[in-house]
Short mmCIF file of C-alpha atoms and ligand atoms in Angstrom, two decimals:
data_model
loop_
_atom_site.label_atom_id
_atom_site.label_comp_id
_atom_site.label_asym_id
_atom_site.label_seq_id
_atom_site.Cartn_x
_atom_site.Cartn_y
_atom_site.Cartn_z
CA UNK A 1 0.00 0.00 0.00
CA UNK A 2 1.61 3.51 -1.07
CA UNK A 3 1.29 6.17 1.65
CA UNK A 4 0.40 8.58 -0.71
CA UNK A 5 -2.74 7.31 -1.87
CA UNK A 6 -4.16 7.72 1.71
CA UNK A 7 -3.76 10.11 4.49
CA UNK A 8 -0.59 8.99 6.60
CA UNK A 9 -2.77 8.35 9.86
CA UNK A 10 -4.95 6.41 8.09
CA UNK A 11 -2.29 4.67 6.37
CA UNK A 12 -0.90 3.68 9.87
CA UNK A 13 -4.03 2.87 11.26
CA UNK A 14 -4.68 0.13 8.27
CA UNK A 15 -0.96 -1.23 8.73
CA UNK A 16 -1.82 -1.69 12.69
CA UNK A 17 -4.79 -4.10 11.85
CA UNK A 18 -2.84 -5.80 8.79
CA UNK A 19 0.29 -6.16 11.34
CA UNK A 20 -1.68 -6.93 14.34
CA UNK A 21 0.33 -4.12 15.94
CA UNK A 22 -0.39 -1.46 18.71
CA UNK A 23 1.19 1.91 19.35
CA UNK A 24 2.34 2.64 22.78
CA UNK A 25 3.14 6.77 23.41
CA UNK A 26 4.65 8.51 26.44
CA UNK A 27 3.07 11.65 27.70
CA UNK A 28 6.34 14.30 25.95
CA UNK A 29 5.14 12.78 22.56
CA UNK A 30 3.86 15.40 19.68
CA UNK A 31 -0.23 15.87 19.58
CA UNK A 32 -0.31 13.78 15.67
CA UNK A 33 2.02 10.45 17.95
CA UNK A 34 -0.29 10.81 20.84
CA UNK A 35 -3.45 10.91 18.39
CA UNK A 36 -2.95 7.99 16.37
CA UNK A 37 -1.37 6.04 19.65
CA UNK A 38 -3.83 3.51 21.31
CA UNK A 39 -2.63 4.54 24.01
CA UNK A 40 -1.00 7.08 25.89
CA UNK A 41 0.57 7.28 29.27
CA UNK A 42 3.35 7.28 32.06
CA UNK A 43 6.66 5.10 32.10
CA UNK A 44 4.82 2.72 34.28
CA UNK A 45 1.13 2.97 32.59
CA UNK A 46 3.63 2.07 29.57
CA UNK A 47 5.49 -1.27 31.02
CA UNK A 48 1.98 -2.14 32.05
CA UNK A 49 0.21 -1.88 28.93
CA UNK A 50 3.06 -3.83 27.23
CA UNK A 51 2.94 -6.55 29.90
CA UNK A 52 -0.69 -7.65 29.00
CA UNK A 53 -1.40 -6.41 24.98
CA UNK A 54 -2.03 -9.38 22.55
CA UNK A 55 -0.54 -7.54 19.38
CA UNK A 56 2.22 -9.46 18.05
CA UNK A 57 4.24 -5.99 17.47
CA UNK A 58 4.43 -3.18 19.74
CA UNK A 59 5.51 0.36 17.82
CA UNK A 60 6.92 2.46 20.73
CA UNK A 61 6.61 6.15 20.59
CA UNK A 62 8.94 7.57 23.25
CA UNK A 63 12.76 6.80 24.27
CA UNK A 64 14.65 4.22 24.14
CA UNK A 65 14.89 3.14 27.82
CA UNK A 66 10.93 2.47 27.48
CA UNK A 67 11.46 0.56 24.50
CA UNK A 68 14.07 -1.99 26.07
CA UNK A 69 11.58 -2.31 29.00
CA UNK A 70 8.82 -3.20 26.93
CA UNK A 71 11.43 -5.87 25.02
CA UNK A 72 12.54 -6.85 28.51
CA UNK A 73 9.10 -7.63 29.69
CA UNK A 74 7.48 -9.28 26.27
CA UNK A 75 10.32 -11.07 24.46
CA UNK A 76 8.14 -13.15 22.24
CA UNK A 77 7.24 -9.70 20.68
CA UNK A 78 8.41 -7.50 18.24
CA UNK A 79 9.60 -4.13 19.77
CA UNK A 80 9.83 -1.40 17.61
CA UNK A 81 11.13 2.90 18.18
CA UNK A 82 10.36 4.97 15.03
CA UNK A 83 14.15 6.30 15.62
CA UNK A 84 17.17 5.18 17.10
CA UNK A 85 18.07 8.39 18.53
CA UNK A 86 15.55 9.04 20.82
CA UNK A 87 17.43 8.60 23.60
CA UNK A 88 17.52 10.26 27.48
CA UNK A 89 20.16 12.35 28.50
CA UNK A 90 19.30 10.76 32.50
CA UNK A 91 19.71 7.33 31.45
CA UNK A 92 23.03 8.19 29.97
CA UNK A 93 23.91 9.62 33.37
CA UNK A 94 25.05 5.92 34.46
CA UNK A 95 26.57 2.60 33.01
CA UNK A 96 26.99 -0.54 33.68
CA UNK A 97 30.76 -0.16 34.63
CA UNK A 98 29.98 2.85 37.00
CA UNK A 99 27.60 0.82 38.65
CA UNK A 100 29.21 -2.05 39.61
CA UNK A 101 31.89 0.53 40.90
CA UNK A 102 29.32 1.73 43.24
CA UNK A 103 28.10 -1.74 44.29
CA UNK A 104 31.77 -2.45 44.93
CA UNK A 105 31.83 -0.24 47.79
CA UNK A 106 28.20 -1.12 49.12
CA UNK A 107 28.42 -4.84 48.84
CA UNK A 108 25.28 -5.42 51.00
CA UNK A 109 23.20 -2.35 49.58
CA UNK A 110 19.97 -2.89 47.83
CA UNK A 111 20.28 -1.00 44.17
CA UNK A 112 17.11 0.35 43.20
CA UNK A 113 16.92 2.02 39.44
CA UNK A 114 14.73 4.67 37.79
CA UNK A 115 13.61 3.40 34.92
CA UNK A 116 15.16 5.78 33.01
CA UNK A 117 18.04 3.51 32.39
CA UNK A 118 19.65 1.22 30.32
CA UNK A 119 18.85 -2.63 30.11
CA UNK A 120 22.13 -3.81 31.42
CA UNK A 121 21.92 -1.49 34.33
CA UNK A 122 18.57 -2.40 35.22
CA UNK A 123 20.36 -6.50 34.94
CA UNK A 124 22.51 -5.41 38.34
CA UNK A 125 19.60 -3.99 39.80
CA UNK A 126 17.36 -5.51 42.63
CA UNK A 127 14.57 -3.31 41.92
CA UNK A 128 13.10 -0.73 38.97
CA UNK A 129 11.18 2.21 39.81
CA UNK A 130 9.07 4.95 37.85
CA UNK A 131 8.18 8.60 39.77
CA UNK A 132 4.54 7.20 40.07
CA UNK A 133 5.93 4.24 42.74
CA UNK A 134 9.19 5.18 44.09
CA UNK A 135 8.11 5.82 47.52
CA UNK A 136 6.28 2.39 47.60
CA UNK A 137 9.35 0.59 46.52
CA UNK A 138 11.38 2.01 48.67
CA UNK A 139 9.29 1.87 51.63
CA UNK A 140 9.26 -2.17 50.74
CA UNK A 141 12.92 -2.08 51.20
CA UNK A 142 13.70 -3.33 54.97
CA UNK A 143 14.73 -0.32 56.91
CA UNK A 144 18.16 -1.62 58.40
CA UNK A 145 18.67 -2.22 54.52
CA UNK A 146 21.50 0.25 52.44
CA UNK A 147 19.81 1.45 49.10
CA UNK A 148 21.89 2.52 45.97
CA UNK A 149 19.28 5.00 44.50
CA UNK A 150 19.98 5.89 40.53
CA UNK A 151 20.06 7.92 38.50
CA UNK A 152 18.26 10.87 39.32
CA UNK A 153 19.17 12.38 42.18
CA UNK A 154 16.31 15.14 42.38
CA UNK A 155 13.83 12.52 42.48
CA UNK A 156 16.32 10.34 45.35
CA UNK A 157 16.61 13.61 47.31
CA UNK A 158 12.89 13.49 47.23
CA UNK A 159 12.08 9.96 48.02
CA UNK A 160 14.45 10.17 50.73
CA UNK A 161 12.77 13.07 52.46
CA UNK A 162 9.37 11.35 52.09
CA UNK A 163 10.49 7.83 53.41
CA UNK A 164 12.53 9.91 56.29
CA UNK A 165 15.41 7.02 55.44
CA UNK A 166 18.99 7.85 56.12
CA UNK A 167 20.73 4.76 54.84
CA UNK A 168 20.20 5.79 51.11
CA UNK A 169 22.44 6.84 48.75
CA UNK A 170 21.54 8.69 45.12
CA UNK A 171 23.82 9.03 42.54
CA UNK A 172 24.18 12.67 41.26
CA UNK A 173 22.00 12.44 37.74
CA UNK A 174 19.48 14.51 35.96
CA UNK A 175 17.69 14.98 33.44
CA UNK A 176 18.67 18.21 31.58
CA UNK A 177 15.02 19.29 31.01
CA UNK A 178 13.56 18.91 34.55
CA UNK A 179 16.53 20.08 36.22
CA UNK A 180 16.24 23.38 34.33
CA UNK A 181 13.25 23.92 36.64
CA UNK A 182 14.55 26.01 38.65
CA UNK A 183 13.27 27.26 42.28
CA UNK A 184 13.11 30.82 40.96
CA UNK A 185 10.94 29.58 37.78
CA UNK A 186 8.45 28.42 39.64
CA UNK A 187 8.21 31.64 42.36
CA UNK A 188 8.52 34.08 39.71
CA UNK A 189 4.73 32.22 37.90
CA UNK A 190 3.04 31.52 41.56
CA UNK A 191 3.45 35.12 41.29
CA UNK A 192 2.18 36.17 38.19
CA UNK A 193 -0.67 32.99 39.11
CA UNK A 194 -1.66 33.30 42.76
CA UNK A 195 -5.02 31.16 42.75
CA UNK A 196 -3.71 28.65 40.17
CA UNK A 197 -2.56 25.04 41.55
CA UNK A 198 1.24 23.50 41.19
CA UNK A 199 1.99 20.11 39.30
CA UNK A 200 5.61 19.06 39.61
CA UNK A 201 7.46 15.92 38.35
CA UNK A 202 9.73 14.79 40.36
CA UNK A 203 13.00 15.13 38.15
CA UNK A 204 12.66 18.72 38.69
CA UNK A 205 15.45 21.07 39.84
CA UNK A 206 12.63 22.93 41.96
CA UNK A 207 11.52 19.49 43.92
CA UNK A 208 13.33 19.99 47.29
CA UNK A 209 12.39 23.77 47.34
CA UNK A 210 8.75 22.54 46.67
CA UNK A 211 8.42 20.01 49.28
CA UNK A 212 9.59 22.18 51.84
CA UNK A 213 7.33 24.97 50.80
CA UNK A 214 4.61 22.10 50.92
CA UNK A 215 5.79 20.71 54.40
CA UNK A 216 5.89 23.97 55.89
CA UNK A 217 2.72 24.95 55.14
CA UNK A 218 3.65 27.73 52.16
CA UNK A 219 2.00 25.53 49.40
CA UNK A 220 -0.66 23.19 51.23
CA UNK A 221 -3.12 22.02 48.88
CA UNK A 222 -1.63 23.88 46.30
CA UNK A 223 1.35 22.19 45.10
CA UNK A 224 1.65 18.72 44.23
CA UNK A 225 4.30 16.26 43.28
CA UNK A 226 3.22 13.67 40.78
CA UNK A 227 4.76 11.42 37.70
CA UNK A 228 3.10 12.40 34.33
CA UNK A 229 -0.23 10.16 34.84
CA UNK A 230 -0.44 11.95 38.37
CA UNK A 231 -0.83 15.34 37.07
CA UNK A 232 -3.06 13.84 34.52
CA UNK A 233 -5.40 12.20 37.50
CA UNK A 234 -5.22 15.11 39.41
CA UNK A 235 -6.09 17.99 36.60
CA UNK A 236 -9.10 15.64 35.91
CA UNK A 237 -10.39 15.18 39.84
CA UNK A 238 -9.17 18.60 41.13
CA UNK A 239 -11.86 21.69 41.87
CA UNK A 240 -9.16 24.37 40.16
CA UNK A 241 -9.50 26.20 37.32
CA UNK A 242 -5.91 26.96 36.28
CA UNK A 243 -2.97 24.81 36.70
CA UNK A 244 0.99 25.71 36.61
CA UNK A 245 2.45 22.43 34.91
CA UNK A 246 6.36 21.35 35.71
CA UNK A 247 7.40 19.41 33.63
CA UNK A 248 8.26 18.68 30.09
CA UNK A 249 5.60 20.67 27.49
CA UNK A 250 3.93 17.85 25.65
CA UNK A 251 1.79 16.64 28.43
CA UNK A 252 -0.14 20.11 27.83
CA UNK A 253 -1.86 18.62 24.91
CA UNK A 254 -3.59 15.90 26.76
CA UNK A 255 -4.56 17.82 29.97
CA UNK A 256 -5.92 20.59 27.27
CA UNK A 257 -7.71 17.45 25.14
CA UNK A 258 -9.29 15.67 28.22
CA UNK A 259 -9.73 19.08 30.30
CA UNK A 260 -11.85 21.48 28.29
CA UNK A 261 -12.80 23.78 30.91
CA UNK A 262 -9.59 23.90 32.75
CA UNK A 263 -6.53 25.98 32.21
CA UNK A 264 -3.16 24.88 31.65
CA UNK A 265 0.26 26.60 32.00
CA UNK A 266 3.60 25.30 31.46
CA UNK A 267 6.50 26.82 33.86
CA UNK A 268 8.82 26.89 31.71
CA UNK A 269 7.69 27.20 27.73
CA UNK A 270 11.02 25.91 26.46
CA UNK A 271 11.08 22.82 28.47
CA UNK A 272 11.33 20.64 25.80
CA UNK A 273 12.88 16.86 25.34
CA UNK A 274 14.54 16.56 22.41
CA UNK A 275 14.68 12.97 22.18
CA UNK A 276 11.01 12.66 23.01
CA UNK A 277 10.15 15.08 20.04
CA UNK A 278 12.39 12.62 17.14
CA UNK A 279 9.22 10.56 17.23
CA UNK A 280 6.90 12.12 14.26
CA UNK A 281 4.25 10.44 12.36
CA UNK A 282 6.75 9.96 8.96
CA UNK A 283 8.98 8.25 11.17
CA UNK A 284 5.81 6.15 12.85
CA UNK A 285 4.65 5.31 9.18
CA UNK A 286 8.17 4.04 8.28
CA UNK A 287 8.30 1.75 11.19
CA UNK A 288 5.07 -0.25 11.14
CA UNK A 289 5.61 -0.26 7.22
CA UNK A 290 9.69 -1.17 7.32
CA UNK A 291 9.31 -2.93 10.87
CA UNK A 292 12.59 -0.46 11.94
CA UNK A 293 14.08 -0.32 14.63
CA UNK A 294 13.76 -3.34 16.04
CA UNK A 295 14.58 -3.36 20.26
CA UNK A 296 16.56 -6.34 21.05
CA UNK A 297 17.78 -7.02 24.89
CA UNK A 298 20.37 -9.97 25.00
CA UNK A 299 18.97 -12.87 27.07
CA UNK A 300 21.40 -12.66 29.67
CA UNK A 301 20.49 -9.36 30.49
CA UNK A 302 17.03 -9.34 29.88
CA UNK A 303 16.50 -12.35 32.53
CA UNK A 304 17.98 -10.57 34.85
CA UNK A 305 16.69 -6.95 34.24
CA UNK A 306 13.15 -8.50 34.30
CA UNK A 307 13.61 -9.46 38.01
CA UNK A 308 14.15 -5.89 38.78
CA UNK A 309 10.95 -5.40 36.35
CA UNK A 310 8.84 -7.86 37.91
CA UNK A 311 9.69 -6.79 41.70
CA UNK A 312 8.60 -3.60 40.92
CA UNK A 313 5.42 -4.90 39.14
CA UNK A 314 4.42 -6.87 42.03
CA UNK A 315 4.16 -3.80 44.35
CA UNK A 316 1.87 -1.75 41.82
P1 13P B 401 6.95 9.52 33.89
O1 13P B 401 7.20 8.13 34.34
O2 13P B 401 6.41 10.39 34.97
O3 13P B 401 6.12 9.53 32.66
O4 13P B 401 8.36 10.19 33.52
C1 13P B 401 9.20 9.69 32.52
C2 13P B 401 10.20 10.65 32.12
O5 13P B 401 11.04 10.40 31.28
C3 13P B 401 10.19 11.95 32.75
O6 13P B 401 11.12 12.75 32.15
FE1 SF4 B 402 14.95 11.57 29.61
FE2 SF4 B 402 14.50 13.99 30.53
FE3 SF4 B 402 13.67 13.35 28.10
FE4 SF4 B 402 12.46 12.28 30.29
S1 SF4 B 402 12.48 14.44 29.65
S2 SF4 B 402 13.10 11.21 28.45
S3 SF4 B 402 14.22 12.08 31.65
S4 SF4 B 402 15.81 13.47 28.78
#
């Protein structure tokens, strides 16, 4: 079938029944990805939704890191990204060899791992996380226990507060987009918004300042700290009117889409992932035509980084 003789969406959409394929997209992809995805969430909603589909190929519109987890979890299925290069400047933050450095000197620590990361770092872990359960994992982590936290250490400083544990230790990554949220970003548009309500992922350079403002009273009720699918639960359930969004821009076209009433601000306009935004439809159209780019996880490591997987699975 030549593209040209249809509309590209609907192009894709007959190549998804011919292929028995589905299309999985993150919250950061562009409106046309999220539109012609069936369907569209968090890291975790993602790993989820790949756990239990019966399509024989999954085309996966986001990074790479959520591509390997999806081959991780289903490896009887074909895992494809629309381009190689979408990749996460926070799961480049720490490899394989730099972990097993740090395991060296904390033989008896648990390592628990964002799932922003590569396969073969999630194979030495003991447990994955996502922003939506990193509390509960840790919390399920005996408290006389050492934890390795990685990568991000916005979202480790964060955890640790909330689980008041001492015994943790969280490797110094970010993401470049998140940690440009700065403290002063977000006090300079309370300002400008004084009766509008705080969402805040947290991979955000602002998350500490945030809490505390929360904890002390400053922001109760106001500000709240959420992965991607929070902020999407809680624009849909909460009273407010207007909402100031931190976090990477392309969530703003579902909380617009599902949220007619309500108004949306981003913090920061220009907080944009570039690797999210490789994904367009072309590229979409040329993978469930080609099948490219195939997501492949070597046995060894898959086994193992499906542990860390399936741990976290169990406590969701
Ligand atoms: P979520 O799991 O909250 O969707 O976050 C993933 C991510 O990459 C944030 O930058
Ligand atoms: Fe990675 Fe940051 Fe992009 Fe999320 S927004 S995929 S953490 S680079």
């Amino acid at each position: 079938m030549l593209q040209s003789a249809l509309g590209i969406e609907e192009s894709i959409t007959r190549l998804k029944k011919e292929k028995k394929a589905v299309i999985l997209a993150h919250n950061y992809q562009i409106p046309e990805v999220q539109e012609i995805a069936d369907f569209v969430g968090d890291s975790l909603a993602l790993s989820q939704t790949a756990a239990e589909t019966t399509a024989n190929t999954i085309i996966f519109c986001g990074v790479h890191f959520m591509a390997e987890t999806a081959a991780i979890i289903c490896p009887e299925k074909r895992v494809l990204i629309p381009d190689l290069e979408a990749g996460c400047s926070l799961a480049s933050s720490i490899n394989a060899a730099e972990l097993n450095s740090w395991i060296t000197e904390h033989p008896n620590a648990v390592v628990v791992s964002y799932i922003n990361t590569t396969a073969e770092v999630k194979s030495l872990s003991d447990y994955c996380c996502t922003s939506s359960n990193a509390v509960r994992v840790v919390n399920s982590i005996p408290a006389d226990k050492e934890i390795l936290f990685l990568p991000d250490m916005f979202l480790g400083s964060y955890v640790a507060e909330i689980t008041k544990r001492k015994n943790m230790f969280v490797w110094p990554g970010e993401c470049h987009v998140h940690a440009g949220i700065r403290t002063q970003d977000i006090n300079a548009m309370l300002e400008m918004y004084n009766s509008a309500e705080l969402l805040v992922h947290p991979e955000c350079g602002c998350t500490s300042s945030t809490l505390y403002d929360i904890s002390s009273g400053q922001l109760l009720k106001k500000a709240h700290i959420l992965s991607t699918e929070g902020m999407m639960k809680h624009a849909r359930n909460s009273d407010a009117r207007q909402f100031l969004v931190a976090t990477e821009t392309g969530i703003l076209h579902r909380m617009k889409k599902e949220n007619k009433s309500k108004e949306f601000i981003p913090i920061k306009e220009d907080a944009i992932c570039k690797y999210m935004k490789k994904i367009t439809l072309e590229k979409v159209y040329d993978s469930i035509c080609n099948d490219v780019y195939e997501v492949k996880v070597p046995k060894r490591v898959a086994d193992k980084a499906r542990l860390a997987i399936q741990r976290m699975m169990d406590l969701t």
